[in-house]
XYZ file of C-alpha atoms in Angstrom:
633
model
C 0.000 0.000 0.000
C 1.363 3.131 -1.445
C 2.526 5.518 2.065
C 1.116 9.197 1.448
C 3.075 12.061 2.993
C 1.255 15.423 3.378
C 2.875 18.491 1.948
C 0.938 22.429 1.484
C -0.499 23.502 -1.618
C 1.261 26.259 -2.514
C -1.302 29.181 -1.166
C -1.052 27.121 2.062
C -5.046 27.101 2.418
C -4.968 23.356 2.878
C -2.995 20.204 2.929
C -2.384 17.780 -0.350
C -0.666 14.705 -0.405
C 2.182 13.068 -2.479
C 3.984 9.937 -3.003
C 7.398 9.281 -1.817
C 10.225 9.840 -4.706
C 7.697 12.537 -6.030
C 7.816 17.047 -5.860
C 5.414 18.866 -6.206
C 5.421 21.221 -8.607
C 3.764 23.708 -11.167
C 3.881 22.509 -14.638
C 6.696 25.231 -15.394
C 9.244 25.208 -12.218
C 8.853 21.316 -12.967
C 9.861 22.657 -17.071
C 12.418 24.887 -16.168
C 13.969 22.890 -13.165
C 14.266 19.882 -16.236
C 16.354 22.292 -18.502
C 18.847 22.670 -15.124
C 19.795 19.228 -14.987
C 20.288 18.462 -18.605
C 24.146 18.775 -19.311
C 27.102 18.000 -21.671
C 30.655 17.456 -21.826
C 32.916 20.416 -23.668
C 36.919 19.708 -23.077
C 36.314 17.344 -20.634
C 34.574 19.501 -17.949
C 30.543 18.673 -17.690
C 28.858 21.905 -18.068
C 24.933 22.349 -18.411
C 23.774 22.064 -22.260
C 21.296 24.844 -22.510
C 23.080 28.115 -22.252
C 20.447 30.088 -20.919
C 16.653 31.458 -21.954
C 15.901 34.125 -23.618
C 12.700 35.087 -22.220
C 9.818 37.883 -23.307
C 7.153 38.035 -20.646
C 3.732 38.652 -21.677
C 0.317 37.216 -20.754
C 0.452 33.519 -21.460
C 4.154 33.021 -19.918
C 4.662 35.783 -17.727
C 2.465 34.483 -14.325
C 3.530 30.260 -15.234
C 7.270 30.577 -16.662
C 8.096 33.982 -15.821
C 7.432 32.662 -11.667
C 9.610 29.324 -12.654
C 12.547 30.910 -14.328
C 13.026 33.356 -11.737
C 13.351 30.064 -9.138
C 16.366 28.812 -11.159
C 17.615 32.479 -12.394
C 20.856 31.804 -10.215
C 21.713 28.358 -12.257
C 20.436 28.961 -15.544
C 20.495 32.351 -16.753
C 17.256 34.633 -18.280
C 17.976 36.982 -20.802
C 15.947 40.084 -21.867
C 15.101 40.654 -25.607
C 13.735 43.357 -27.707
C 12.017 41.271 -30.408
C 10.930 37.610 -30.152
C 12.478 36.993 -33.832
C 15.441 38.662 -32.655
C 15.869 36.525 -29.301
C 15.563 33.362 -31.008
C 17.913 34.289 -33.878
C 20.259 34.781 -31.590
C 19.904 31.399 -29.688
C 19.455 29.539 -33.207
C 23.715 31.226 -33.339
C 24.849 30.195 -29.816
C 23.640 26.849 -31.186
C 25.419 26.989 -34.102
C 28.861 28.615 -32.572
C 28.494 26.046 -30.208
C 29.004 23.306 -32.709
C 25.500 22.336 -31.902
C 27.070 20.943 -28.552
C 24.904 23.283 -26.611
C 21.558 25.703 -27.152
C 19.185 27.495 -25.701
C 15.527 28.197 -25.013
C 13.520 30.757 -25.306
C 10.225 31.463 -24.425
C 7.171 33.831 -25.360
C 3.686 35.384 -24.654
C 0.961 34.075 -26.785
C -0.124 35.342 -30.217
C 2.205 38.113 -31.826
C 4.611 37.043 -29.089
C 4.474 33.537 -29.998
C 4.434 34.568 -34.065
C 7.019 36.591 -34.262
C 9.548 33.323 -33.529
C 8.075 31.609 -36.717
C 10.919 32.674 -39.317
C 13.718 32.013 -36.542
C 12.282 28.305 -36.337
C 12.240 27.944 -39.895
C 16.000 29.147 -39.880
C 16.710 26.860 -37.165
C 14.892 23.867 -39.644
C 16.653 24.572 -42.292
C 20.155 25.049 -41.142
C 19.866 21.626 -38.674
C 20.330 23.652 -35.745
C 18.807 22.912 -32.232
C 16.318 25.302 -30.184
C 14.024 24.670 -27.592
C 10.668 27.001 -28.272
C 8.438 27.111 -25.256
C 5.152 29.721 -26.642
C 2.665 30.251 -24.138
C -0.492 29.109 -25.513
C -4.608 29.684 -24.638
C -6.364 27.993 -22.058
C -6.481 24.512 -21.841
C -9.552 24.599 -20.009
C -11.111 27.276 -22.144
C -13.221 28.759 -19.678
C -12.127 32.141 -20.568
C -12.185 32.308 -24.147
C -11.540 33.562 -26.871
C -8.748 35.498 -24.416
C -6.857 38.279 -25.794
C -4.389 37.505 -28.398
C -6.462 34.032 -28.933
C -7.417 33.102 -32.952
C -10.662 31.299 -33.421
C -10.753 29.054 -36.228
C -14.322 28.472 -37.317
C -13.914 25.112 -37.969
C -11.472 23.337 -35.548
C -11.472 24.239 -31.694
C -8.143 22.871 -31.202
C -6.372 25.557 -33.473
C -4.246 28.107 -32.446
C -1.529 30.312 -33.560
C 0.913 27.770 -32.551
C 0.275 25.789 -35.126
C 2.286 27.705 -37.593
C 5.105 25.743 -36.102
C 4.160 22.381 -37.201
C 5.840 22.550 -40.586
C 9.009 24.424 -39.071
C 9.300 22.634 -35.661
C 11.437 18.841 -35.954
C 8.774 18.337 -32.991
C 5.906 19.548 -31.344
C 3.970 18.878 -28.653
C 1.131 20.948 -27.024
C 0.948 20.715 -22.972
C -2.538 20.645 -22.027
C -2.102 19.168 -18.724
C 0.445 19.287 -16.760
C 2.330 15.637 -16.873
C 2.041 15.540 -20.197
C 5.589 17.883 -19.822
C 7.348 13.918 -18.838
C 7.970 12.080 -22.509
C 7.480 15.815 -24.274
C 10.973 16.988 -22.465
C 12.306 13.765 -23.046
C 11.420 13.149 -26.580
C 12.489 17.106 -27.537
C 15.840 16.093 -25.869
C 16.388 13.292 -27.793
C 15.188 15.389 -31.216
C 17.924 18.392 -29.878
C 20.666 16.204 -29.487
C 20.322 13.917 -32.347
C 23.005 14.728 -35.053
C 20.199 13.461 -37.772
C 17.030 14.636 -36.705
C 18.690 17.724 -35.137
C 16.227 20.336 -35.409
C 14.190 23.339 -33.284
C 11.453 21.915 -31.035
C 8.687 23.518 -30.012
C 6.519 22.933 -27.150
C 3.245 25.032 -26.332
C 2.353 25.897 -23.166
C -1.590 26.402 -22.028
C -0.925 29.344 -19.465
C -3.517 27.793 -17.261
C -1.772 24.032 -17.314
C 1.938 26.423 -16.575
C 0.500 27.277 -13.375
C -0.734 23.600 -12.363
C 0.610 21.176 -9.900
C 1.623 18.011 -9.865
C 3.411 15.212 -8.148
C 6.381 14.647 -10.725
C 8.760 11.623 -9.489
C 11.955 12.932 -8.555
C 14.113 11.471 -11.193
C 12.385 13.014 -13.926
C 14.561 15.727 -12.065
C 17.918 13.401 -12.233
C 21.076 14.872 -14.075
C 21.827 13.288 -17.421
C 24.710 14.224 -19.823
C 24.238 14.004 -23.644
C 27.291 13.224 -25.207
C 26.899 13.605 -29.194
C 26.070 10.442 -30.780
C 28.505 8.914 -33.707
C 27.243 7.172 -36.097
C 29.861 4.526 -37.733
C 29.083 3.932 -41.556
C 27.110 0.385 -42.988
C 30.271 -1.349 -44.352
C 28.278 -2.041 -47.554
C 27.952 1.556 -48.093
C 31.672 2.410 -46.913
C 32.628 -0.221 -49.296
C 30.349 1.027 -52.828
C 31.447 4.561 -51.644
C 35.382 3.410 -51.680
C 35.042 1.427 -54.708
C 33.641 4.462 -56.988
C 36.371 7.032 -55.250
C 39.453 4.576 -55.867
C 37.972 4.833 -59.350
C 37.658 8.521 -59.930
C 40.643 10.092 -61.940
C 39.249 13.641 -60.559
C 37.602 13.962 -57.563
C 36.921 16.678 -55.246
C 34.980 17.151 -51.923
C 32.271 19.455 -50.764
C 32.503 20.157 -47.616
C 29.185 21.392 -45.944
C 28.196 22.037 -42.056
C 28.064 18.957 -41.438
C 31.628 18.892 -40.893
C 32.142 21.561 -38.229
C 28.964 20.131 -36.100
C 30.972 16.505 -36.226
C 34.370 18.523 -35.508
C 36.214 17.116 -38.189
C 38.261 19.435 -39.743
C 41.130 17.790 -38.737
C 39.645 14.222 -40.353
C 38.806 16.479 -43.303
C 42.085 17.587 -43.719
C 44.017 14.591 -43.134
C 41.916 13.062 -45.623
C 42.585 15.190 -48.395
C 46.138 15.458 -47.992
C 46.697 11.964 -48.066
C 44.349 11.130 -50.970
C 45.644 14.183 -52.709
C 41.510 15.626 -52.959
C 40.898 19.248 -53.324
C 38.289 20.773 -50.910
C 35.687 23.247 -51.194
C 33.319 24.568 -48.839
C 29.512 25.661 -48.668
C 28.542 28.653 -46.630
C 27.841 26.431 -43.676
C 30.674 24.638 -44.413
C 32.988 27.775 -44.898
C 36.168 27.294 -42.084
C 35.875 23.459 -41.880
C 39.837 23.858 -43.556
C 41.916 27.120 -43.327
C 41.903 29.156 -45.912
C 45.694 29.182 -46.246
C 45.438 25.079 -46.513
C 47.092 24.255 -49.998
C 44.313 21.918 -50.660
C 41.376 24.587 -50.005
C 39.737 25.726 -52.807
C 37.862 28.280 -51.235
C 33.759 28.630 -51.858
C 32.055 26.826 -54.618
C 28.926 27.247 -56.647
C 27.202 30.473 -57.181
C 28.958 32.481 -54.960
C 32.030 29.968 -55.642
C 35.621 30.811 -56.268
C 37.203 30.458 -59.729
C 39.262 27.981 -58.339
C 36.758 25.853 -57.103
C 34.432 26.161 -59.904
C 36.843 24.927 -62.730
C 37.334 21.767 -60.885
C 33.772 21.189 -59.879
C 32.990 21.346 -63.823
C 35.415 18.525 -64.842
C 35.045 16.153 -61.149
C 34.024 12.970 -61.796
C 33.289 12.604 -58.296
C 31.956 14.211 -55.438
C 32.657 13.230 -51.944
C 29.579 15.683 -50.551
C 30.570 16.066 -46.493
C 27.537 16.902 -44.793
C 26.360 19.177 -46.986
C 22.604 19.461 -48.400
C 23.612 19.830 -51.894
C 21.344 23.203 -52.206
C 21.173 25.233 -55.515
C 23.797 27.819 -54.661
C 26.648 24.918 -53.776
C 25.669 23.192 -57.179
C 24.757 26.052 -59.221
C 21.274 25.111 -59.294
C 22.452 22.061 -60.832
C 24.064 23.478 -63.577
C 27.565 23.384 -62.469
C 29.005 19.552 -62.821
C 29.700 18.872 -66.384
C 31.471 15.557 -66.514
C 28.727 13.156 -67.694
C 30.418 10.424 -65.862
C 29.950 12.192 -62.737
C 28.927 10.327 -59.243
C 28.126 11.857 -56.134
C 28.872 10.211 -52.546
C 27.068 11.798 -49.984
C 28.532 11.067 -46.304
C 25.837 12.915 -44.324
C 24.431 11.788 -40.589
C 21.053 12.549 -42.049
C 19.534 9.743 -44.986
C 17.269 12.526 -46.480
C 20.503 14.090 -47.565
C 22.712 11.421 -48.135
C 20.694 9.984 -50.997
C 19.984 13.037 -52.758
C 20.292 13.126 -56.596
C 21.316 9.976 -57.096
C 23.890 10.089 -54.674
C 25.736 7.060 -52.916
C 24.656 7.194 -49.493
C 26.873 7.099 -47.003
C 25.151 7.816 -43.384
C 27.706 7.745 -40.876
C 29.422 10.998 -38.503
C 31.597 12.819 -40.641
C 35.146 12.467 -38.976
C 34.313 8.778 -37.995
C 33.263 8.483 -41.840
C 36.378 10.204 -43.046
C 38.842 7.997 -40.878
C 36.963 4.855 -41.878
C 36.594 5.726 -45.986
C 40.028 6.750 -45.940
C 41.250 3.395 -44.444
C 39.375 1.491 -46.959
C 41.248 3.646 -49.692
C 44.717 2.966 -48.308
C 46.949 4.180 -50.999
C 44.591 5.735 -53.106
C 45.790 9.252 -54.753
C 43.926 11.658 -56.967
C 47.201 11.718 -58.944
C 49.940 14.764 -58.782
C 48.195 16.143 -62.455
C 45.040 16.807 -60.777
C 46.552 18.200 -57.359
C 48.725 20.406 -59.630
C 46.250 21.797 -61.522
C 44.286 22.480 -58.156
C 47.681 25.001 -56.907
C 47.570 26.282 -59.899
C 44.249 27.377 -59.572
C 44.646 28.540 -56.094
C 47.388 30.653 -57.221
C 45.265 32.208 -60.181
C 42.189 33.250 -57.840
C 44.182 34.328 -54.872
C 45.782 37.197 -56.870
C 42.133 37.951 -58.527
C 40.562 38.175 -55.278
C 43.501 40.195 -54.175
C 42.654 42.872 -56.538
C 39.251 42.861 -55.363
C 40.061 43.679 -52.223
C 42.197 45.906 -52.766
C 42.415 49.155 -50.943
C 40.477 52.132 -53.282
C 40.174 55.876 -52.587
C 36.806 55.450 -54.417
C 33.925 58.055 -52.769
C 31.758 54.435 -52.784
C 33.867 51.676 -52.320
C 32.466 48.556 -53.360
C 31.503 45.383 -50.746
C 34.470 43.379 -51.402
C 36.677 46.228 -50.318
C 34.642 46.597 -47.552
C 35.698 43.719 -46.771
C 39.306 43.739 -47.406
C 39.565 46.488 -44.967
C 37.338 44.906 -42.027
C 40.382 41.561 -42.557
C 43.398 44.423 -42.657
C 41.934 45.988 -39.750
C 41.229 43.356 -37.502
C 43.179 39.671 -37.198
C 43.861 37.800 -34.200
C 40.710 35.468 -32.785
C 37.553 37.325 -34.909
C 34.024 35.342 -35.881
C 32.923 37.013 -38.861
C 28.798 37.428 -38.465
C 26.153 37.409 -41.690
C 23.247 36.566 -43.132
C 21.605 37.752 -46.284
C 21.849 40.754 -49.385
C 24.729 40.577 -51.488
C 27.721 40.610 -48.534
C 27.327 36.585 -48.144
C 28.179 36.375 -51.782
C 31.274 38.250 -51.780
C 32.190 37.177 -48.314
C 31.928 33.480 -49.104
C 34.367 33.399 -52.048
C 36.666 36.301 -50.063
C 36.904 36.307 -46.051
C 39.547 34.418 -45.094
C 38.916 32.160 -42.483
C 41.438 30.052 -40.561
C 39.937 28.599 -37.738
C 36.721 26.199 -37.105
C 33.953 28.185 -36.662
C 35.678 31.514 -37.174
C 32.994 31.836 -40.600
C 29.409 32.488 -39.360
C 26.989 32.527 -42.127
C 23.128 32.055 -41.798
C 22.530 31.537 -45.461
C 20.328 28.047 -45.682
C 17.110 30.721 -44.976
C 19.121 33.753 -45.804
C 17.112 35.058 -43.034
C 17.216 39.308 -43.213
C 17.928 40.787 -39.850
C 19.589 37.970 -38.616
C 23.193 39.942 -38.503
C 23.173 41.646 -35.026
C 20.969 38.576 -32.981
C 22.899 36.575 -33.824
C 26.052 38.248 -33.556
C 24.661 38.534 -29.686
C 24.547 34.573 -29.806
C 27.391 33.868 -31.368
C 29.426 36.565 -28.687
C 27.596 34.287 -25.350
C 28.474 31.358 -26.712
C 32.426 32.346 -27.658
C 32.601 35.605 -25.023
C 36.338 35.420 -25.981
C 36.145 35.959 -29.718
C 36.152 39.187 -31.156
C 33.084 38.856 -32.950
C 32.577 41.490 -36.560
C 28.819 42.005 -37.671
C 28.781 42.850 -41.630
C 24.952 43.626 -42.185
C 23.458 45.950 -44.869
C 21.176 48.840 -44.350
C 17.751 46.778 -45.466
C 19.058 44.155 -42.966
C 19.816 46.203 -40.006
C 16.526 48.334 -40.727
C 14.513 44.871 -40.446
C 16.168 44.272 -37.128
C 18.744 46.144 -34.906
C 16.691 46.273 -31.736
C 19.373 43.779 -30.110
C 22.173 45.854 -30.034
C 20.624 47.463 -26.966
C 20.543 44.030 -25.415
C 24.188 43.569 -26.809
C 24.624 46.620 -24.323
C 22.416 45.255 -21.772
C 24.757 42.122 -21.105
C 28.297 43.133 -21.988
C 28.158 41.442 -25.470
C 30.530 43.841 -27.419
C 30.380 43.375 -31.007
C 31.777 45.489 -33.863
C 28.960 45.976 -36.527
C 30.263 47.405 -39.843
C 27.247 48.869 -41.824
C 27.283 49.035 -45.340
C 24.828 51.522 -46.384
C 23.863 51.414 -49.962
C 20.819 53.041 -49.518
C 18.398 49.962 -50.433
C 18.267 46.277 -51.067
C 21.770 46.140 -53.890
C 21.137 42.771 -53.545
C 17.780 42.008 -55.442
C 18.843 45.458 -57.158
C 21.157 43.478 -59.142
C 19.533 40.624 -59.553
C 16.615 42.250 -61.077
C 18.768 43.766 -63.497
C 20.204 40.608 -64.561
C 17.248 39.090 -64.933
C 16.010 41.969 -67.452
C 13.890 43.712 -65.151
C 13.878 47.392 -64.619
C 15.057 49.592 -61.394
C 12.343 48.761 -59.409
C 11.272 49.039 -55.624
C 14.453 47.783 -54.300
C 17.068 50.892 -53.595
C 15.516 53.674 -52.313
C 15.554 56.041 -55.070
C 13.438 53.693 -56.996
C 10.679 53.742 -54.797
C 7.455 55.146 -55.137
C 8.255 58.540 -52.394
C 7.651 61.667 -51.793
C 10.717 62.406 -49.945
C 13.972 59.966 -49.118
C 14.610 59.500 -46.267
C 17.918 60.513 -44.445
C 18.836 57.648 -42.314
C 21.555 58.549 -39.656
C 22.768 55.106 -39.005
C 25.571 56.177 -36.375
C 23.011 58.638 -34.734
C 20.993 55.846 -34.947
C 22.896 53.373 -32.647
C 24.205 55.728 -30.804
C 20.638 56.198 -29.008
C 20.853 52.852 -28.311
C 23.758 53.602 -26.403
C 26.777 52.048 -28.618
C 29.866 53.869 -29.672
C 29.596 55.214 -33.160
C 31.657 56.212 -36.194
C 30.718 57.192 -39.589
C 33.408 56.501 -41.932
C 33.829 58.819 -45.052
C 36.426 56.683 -46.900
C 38.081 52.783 -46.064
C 41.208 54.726 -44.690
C 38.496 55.876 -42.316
C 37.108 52.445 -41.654
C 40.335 50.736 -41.125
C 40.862 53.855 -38.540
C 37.835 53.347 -36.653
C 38.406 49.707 -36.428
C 41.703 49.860 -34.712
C 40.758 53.052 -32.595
C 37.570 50.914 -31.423
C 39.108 47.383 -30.799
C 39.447 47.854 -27.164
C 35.980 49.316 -26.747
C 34.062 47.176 -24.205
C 30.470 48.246 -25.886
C 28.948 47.426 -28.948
C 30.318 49.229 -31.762
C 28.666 50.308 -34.834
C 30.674 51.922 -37.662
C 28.879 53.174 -40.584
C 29.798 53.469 -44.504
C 28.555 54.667 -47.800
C 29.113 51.834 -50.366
C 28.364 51.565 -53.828
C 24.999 48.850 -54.603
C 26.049 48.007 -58.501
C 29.414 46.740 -57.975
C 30.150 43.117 -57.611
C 32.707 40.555 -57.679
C 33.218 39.579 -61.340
C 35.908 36.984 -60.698
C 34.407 33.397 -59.425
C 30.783 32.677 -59.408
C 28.080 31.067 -61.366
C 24.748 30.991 -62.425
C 21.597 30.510 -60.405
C 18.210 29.531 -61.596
C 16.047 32.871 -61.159
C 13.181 32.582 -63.689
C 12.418 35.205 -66.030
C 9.228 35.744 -67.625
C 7.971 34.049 -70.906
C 5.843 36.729 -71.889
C 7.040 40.653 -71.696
C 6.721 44.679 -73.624
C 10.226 45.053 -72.560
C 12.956 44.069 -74.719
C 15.030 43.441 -71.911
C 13.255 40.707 -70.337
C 12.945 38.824 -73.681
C 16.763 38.733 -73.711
C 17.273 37.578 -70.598
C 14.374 35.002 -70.937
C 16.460 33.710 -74.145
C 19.785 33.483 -71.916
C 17.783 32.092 -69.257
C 16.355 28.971 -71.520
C 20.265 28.160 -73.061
C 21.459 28.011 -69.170
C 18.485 25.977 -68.666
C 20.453 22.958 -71.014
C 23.266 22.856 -68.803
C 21.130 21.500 -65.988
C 21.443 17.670 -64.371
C 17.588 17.027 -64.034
C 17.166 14.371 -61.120
């Protein structure tokens, strides 16, 4: 017979019982105590896996969560936002700094609250990165509804805004009572710290089930450590993948983000030195080798070195390294050219490993590496192809050189924006982007030579992700000097978290290119035959432009400003402000038309069939002969 032991309710009006081995507790101290006792291992010292929670209170979290995360606020951190979108974007990039090793949650108010996180789960989906999204949700009881904020779907009583984060969410659960909160946190742990189904989870939170009690047994409260989970490879794949590398006469590999997550740039580069295989890297996959290593290509695809490019058109082979194969590493398809051509894909996830045809391989990528490259023995590419590789190399160093080039130009262009940001500042820096035309011309030119020292968000080329998640990247590496490149349109989307950059000591240096629109899609609907449209400002339909002071701007938010006339200017201001300990924001004028010629390749953008203008019809004709040059399937 089960012994009972009284305990109080928590307004101490009268007396409940419990079992033994159980606590009683609300539905979100019993959450947020959870979170506390999940940890991981990170150079051998055991440190708790979610970094902290990024929390805006609101009705629907603020009486439930807001009560339970100021219980643990002395073990696991709350952090104050600006903008829901802009709090998760930067916990999708402490994720993603961390190597995916650690994350963090963060939590919201119903409705708008709850909304605005949508895009920064999406992100999170796309790019394989772990978050823990805990909305507040409507009553589970429904007593009081519709309550504020509350949708009412005409046709299904169960729906409510949270259900926008179905498609975007690797797992969701709603918590309408208050056990339910037992296999959720488990199962979302298990979805978090998976290297395959790695992913952002979301679980939404009736504010009236928050505030409910219950007996939960004491070891759901028990500390566990995740350690990542390495998945060896099937030795029938590891022996078709071997088979068709020991039989390609040019072969190359891709390296994606799948190889920083696994840590295995030093399996990556062993690998290609001894099998003599150049290496190029995807956006996520940018600083998996150093830039100086004689058998990095540099970017490839649309935004891809020359370098890179030439060989990807004659590979017969593609060893794809946890990469998604997306249309801007394989120029939309367009960009292998050997006929003969196979693709292995060594990828933790089988979605992507089979892709196009592709050999699967579905194994961790440094345990995959160190196995394939056993099987090989003394397999070589062969000193002809290596050669022509350095060669290469050689060729699109000095072009990229030029590029970046110092210029007394009145608008300097991105890429010598750029050059000056890497004169100005080398030691330990994370370089922070996201979207607009800087990716492009930072992928084929920043130099990166350290794991993790490249931060890109480009699988969602999410605008306004720049300065969040420059703030996540700067809590999860607070020693790194950590550079935010973000256009105007960006930073106009969403520069609200400087202030909390300010807030919690989380200097970063944001260098603002202001070309006075969206250059980006400028250019692109130029190439694409279309007219000067909507995109920079002059363009617009206005009755009066707007003067923008950027530095004035930032400066109200209370970081140190400069407003740079020229790139002698910029390179100034970057030295003079290296030892700042706020945020610093430094402002300059740069031209939108000018771009990169060197490198790069197409992308499929499609152009109309039918239009008056001339212009279009040409492009739709150049369009349709790049079409041809794609691998359909």
């Amino acid at each position: 017979m089960n012994q009972q032991a009284p305990i109080a309710s928590d307004d101490g009006a009268h007396k409940a019982t419990r079992s033994p081995g159980t606590v009683r507790l609300t539905m979100a101290q019993a959450l947020a105590r959870f979170l506390t006792r999940q940890m991981t291992v990170i150079d051998g010292e055991t440190v708790p896996i979610f970094g902290g929670v990024f929390a805006i209170f609101g009705h629907g979290n603020v009486a439930g969560m807001g009560e339970a995360l100021h219980g643990i606020k002395d073990v696991l951190p709350t952090y104050r936002a600006q903008n829901e979108q802009g709090m998760a974007n930067a916990a999708v990039a402490f994720a993603k700094a961390s190597f995916r090793r650690r994350f963090m949650a963060c939590t919201t108010s119903i409705g708008p609250g709850a909304l605005n996180m949508v895009t920064s789960a999406a992100l999170a989906h796309v790019n394989r990165l772990p978050v823990l999204l805990l909305p507040g949700d409507v009553f589970a009881n429904r007593r009081p509804d519709p309550v504020l904020q509350q949708i009412e779907d005409f046709g299904d009583g169960s729906m409510t805004v949270n259900d926008c984060f179905r498609p975007v969410s690797r797992y969701f659960d709603r918590i309408t009572r208050p056990e339910q909160i037992i296999p959720a946190l488990r199962r979302a742990m298990q979805v978090l710290t998976d290297p395959s189904e790695c992913g952002p989870v979301t679980l939404a939170l009736c504010q009236d089930v928050q505030a409910e009690a219950y007996d939960y047994p004491e070891s759901f409260f028990a500390e566990k450590v995740w350690l990542p989970r390495r998945l060896r490879p099937d030795t029938q794949e590891r022996l078709a993948a071997s088979t068709a590398i020991a039989a390609a006469k040019k072969p190359i590999i891709i390296a994606g983000g799948g190889v920083l997550y696994s840590e295995a740039s030093a399996a990556l580069a062993t690998f290609a030195e001894k099998h003599g295989i150049p290496v190029m890297e995807t956006q996520a996959g940018k600083s998996s080798l150093p830039d100086s290593h004689p058998m990095n290509m540099g970017s490839v695809g649309v935004t891809g070195t020359s370098a890179a490019n030439v060989l990807a058109e004659e590979a017969d082979l593609v060893l794809a390294v946890g990469t998604r194969l997306q249309d801007f590493t394989t120029g939309s398809w367009a960009l292998f050219k050997n006929d003969g051509l196979r693709i292995v894909g060594l990828n933790v996830q089988s979605f992507d490993a089979a892709k196009h045809e592709s050999l699967p391989l579905v194994c961790d990528a440094a345990i995959g590496l160190s196995e394939l490259s056993a099987e090989l023995g003394a397999y070589h590419a062969g000193s002809g192809w290596g050669d022509k590789a350095g060669s290469l190399k050689t060729e699109w160093q000095a072009a990229a050189d030029t590029s970046l080039a110092a210029t007394n130009a009145t608008l300097p262009s991105d890429a010598q924006v750029i050059g000056a940001v890497m004169r100005a500042r080398k030691g330990d820096t994370t370089l922070v982007c996201a979207a607009g035309g800087l990716p492009g011309e930072l992928h084929k030119l920043w130099r990166a030579e350290k794991p993790g020292s490249y931060h890109m968000e480009y699988g969602f080329s999410t605008m306004g992700y720049e300065i969040a998640g420059g703030l996540g990247v700067k809590l999860a590496k607070p020693e790194s000097d950590v550079i935010v490149m973000v256009g105007d349109g960006s930073y106009m989307m969403l520069n609200a978290e400087i202030a909390s950059s300010i807030m919690l000591g989380a200097k970063l240096t944001v260098v603002l290119l202001d070309n006075a629109g969206y250059g980006c899609i400028n250019r692109l609907q130029m190439a694409t035959g279309g007219a000067n449209f909507n995109n920079l400002l002059q363009d617009t339909h206005h009755v009066a432009l707007p003067a923008i002071d950027f530095a004035g701007h930032a400066a109200a938010m209370g970081a140190v400003t400069r407003k740079a006339a020229s790139l002698a200017e910029l390179e100034a201001a970057l030295a003079e402000t290296a030892g700042e300990t706020r945020t610093t924001v430094i402002v300059i004028d740069t031209d939108p038309l000018i771009t990169t010629d060197a490198g790069g390749h197409w992308w499929d953008v499609a152009v109309p069939e039918v239009s008056e203008r001339d212009a279009v019809g040409q492009a739709r004709r150049a369009y349709e002969r790049a079409l041809a040059a794609q691998r359909v399937g």
